[in-house]
Coordinates of C-alpha atoms in Angstrom, one line a residue:
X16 CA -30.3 -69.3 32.6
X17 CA -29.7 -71.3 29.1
X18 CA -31.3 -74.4 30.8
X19 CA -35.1 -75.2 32.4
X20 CA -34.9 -77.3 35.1
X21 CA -38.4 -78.4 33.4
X22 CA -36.2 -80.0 30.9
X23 CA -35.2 -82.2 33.5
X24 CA -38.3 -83.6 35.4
X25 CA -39.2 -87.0 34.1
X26 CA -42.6 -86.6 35.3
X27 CA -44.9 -85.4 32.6
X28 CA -47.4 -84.6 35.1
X29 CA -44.6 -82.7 38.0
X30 CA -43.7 -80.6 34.7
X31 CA -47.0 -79.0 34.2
X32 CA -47.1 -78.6 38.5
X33 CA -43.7 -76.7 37.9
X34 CA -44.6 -74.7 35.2
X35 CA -44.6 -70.9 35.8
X36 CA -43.1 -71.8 39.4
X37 CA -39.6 -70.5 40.5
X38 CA -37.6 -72.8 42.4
X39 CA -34.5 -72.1 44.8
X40 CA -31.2 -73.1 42.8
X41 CA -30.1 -76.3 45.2
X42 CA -33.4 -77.5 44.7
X43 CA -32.7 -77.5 40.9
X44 CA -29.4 -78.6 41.6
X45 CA -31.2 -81.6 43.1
X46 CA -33.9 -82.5 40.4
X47 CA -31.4 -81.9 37.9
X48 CA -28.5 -84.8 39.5
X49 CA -31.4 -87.2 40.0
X50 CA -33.0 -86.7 36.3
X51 CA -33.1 -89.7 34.4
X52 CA -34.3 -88.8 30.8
X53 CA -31.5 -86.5 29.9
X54 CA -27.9 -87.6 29.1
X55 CA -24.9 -87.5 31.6
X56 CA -23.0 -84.6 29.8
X57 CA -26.6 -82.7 29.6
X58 CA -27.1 -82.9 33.3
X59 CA -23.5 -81.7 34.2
X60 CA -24.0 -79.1 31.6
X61 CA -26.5 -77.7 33.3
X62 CA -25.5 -78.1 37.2
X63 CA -22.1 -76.5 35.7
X64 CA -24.3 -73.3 34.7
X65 CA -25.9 -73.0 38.1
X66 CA -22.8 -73.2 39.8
X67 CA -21.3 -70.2 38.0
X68 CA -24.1 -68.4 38.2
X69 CA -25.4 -68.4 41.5
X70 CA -23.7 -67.4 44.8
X71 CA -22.8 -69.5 48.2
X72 CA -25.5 -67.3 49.7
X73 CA -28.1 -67.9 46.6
X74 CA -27.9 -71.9 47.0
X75 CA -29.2 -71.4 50.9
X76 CA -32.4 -70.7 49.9
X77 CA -35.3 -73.2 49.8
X78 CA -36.2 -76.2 51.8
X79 CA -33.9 -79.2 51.3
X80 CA -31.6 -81.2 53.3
X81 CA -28.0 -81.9 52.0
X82 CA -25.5 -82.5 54.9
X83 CA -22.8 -80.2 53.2
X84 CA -22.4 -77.1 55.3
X85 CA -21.7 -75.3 51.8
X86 CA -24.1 -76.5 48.8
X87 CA -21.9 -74.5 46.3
X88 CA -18.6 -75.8 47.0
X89 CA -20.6 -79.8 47.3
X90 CA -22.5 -78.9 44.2
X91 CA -18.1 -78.5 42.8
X92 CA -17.0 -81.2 44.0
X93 CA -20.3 -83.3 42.4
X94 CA -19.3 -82.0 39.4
X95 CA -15.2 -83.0 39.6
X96 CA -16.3 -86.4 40.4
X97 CA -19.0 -87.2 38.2
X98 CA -16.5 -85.4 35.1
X99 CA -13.9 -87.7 36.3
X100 CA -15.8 -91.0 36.5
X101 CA -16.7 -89.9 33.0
X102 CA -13.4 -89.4 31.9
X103 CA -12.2 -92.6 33.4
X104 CA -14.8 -94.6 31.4
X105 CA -14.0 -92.8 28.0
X106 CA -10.0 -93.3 28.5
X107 CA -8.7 -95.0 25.2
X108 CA -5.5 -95.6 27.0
X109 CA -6.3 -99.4 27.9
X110 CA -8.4 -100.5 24.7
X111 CA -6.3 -103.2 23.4
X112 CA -4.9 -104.2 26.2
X113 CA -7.7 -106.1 27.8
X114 CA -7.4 -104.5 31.2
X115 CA -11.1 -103.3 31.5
X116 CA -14.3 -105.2 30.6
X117 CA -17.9 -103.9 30.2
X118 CA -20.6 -106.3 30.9
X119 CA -24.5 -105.4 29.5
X120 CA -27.2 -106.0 32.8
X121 CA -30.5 -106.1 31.1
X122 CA -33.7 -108.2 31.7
X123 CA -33.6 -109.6 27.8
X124 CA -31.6 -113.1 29.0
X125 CA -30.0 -113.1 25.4
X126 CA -28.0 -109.5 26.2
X127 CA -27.8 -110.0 30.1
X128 CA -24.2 -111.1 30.6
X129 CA -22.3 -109.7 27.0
X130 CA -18.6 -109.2 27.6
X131 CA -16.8 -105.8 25.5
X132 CA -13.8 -104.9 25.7
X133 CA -15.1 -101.2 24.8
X134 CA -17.5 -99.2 25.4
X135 CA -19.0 -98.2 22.6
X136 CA -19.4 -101.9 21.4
X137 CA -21.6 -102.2 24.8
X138 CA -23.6 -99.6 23.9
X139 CA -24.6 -100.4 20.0
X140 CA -25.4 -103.7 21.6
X141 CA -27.1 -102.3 24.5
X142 CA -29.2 -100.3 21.7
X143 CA -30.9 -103.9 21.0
X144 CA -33.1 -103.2 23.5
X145 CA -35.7 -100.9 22.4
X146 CA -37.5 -98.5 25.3
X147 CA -35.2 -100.2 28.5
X148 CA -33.3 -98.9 30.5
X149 CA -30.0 -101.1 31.9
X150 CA -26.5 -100.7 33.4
X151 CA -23.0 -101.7 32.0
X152 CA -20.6 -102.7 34.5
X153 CA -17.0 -101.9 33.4
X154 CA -14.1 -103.7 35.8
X155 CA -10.7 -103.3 35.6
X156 CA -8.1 -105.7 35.9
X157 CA -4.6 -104.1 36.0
X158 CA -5.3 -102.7 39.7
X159 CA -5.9 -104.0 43.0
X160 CA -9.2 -103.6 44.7
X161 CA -10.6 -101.4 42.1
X162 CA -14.0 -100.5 42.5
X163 CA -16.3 -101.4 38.9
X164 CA -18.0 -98.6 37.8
X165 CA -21.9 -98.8 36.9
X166 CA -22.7 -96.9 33.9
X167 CA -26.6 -96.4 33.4
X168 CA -28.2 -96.1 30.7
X169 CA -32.3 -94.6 29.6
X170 CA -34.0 -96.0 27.2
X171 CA -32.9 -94.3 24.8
X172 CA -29.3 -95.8 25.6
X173 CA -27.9 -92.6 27.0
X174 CA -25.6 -92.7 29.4
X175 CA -27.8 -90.7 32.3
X176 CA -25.4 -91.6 35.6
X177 CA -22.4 -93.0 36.8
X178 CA -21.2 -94.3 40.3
X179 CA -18.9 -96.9 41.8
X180 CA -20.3 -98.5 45.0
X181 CA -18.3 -97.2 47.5
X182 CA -19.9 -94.6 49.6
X183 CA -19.6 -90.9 48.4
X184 CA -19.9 -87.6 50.1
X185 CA -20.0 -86.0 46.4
X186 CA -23.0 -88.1 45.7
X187 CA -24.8 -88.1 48.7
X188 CA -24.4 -84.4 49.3
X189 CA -26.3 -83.6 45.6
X190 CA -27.7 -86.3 44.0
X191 CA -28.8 -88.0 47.0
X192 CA -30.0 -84.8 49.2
X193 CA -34.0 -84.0 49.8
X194 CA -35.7 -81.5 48.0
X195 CA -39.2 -80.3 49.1
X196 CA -41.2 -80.4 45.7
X197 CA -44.1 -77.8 44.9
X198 CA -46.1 -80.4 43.6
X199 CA -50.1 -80.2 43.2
X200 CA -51.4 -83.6 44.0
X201 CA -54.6 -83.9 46.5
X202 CA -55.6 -85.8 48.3
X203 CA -57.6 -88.6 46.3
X204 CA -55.9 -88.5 42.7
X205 CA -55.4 -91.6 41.3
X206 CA -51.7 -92.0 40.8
X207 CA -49.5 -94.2 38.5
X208 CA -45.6 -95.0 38.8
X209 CA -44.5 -97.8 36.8
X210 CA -47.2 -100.7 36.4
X211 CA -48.2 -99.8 40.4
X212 CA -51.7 -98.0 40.8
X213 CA -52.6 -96.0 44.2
X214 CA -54.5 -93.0 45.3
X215 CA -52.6 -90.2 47.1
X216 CA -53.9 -90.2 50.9
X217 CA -51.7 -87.4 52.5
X218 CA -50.3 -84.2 51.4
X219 CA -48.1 -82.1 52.9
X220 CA -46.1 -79.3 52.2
X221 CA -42.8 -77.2 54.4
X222 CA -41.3 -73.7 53.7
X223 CA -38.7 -75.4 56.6
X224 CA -38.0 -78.3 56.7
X225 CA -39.1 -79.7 60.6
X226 CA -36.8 -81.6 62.7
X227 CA -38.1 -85.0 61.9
X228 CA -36.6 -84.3 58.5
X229 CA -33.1 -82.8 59.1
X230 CA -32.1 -86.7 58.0
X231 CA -34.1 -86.8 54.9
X232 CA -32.7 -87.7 51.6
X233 CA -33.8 -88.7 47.9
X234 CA -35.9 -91.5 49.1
X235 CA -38.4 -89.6 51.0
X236 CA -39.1 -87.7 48.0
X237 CA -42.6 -89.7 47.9
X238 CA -46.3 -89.4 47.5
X239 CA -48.0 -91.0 50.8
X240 CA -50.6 -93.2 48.7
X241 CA -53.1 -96.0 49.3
X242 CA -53.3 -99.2 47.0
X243 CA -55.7 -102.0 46.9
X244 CA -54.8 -105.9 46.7
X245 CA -57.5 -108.2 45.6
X246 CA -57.4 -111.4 47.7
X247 CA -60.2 -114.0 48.0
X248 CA -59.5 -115.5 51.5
X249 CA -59.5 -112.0 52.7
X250 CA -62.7 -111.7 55.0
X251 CA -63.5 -108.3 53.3
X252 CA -62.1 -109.6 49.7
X253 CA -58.6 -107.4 49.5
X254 CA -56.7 -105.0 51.2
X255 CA -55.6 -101.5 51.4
X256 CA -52.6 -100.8 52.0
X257 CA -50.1 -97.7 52.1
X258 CA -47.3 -97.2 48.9
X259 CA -44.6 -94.7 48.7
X260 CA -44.4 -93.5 45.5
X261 CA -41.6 -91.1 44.6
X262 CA -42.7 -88.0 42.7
X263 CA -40.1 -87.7 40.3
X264 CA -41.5 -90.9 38.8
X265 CA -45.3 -90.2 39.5
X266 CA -47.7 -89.5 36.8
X267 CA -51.5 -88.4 37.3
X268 CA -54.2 -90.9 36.4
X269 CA -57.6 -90.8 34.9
X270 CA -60.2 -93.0 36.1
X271 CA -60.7 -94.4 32.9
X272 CA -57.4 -95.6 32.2
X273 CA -57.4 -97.8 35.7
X274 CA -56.9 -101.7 34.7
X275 CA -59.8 -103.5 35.5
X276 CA -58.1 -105.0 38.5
X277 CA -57.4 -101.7 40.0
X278 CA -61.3 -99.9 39.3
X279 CA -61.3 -100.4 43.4
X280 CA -59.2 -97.3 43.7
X281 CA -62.1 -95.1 42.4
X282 CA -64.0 -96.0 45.0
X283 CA -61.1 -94.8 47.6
X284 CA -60.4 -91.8 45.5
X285 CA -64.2 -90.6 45.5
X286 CA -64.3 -91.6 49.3
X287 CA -61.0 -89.0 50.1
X288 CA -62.8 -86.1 48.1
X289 CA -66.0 -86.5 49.5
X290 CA -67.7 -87.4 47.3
X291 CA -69.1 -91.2 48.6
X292 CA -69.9 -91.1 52.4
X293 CA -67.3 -93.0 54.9
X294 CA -70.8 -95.3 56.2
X295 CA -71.9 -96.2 52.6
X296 CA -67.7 -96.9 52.2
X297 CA -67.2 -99.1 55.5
X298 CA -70.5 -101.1 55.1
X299 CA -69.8 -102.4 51.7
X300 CA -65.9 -102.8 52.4
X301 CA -66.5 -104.8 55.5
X302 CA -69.1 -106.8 54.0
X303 CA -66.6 -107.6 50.9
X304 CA -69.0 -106.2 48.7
X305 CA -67.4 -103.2 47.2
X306 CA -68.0 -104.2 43.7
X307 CA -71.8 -102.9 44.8
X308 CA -70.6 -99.9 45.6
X309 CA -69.6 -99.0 42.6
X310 CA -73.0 -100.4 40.7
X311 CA -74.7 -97.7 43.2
X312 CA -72.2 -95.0 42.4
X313 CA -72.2 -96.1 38.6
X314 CA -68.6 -96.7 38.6
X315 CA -68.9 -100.4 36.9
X316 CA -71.8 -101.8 35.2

């Protein structure tokens, strides 16, 4: 195989977990659709090699839950879509003629909203923004009821996906399917996704999937965490309260690069290792006094 599915994680810290592991071909089918770091051409690319190279009975193995009855021949027809939206976006054929527009969606309020009449030109302007992500929504206008295509871009202003809004049996039947990850998060790791903080409270791992999950799909792809909300009026000063994080865009934390607001959550992660005792934990906590607790422990001065 040309291509690491490593390559593809976004995660820094599900790369090392993966490392040296083998993983069952639909499951890197899977991670591989739902990357977001490497560009659109790069990802078909790579399911393209996968699909030539494994068999129908190959892309059984592993636990995940697409609702095709056979991954290879969805894992084709992903391919034939996703090639054709591509195509569709890159025909020349109507430049000039002012039947298709692309309009930037960005946070920065002075690129939100820009009209091209090509591509490329809302791309290089795209490229303003430095380290965003964002979308350009292309319509056309010589068809009845056509469906706009959203083109995403990474930050580096690849284009890493594109869909139209309808729903999609290609889509959901890939990019959309569960994969069970072989990640190696405990139980009391302080997690970051984004500007959110947490602690991971539950782990669990299945060889087979179990009924409960025979629905599943990308979203449950999640870290069951903990996070803390600071609130004065609360009787015990804040709240804990569960998150679902989603692995692909988890990384690991160190206690010492928690914001100051979130130095709570070393409290919670020593209490799920075992390491402060659940009485010392509930007394302080109920009494809104955590902030001792951590004095005691010599987790703040």
């Amino acid at each position: 195989m040309k291509t690491s599915v490593l390559d593809f994680i976004d995660s820094k810290t599900l790369r090392q977990h993966l490392s040296g592991q083998t993983l069952a071909p639909a499951v890197e089918c899977i991670l591989i659709a739902q990357s977001r770091s490497r560009s659109f051409n790069d990802k078909l690319a790579a399911l393209q090699e996968r699909y030539e190279h494994y068999s129908t009975e190959d892309f059984k193995r592993g636990a995940y839950n697409s609702f095709a009855e056979d991954f290879k021949w969805a894992l084709k027809e992903y391919i034939e879509f996703k090639q054709g939206l591509l195509e569709n976006i890159n025909d020349a054929s109507f430049y000039g003629e002012h039947y298709r527009v692309f309009t930037i969606e960005a946070d920065d309020y002075e690129i939100n909203g820009t009209i091209c009449f090509e591509l490329n030109r809302a791309i290089a302007i795209a490229k303003m923004l430095e380290g965003e992500d964002c979308k350009i929504i292309m319509r056309e206008f010589n068809y009845v009821d056509t469906e706009p295509f959203t083109i995403e871009l990474n930050s580096h202003k690849e284009i890493i996906d594109i869909f139209i809004s309808k729903y999609v049996d290609a889509e959901y039947n890939v990019q959309n399917a569960y994969a069970e990850i072989p990640h190696k998060y405990e139980i009391g790791d302080i997690v970051k996704s984004g500007d959110n903080y947490a602690v991971v409270a539950d782990v669990k791992h299945y060889k087979v999937l179990p009924d409960y999950m025979k629905h599943s799909d990308d979203t449950d792809m999640c870290l069951y965490c903990l996070g803390y909300y600071k609130d004065q009026l609360h009787s015990c000063k804040g709240a804990f309260g569960h998150l679902h994080f989603l692995i692909l865009k988890t990384e690991l934390c160190p206690e010492e690069e928690l914001p100051e607001s979130k130095k709570e959550l070393i409290v919670l992660s020593r209490l799920l290792k075992g390491e402060i005792r659940i009485a010392d934990f509930l007394e302080m906590y109920s009494n809104g006094d955590i902030d001792s607790l951590m004095k005691i422990k010599g987790l703040i001065k």
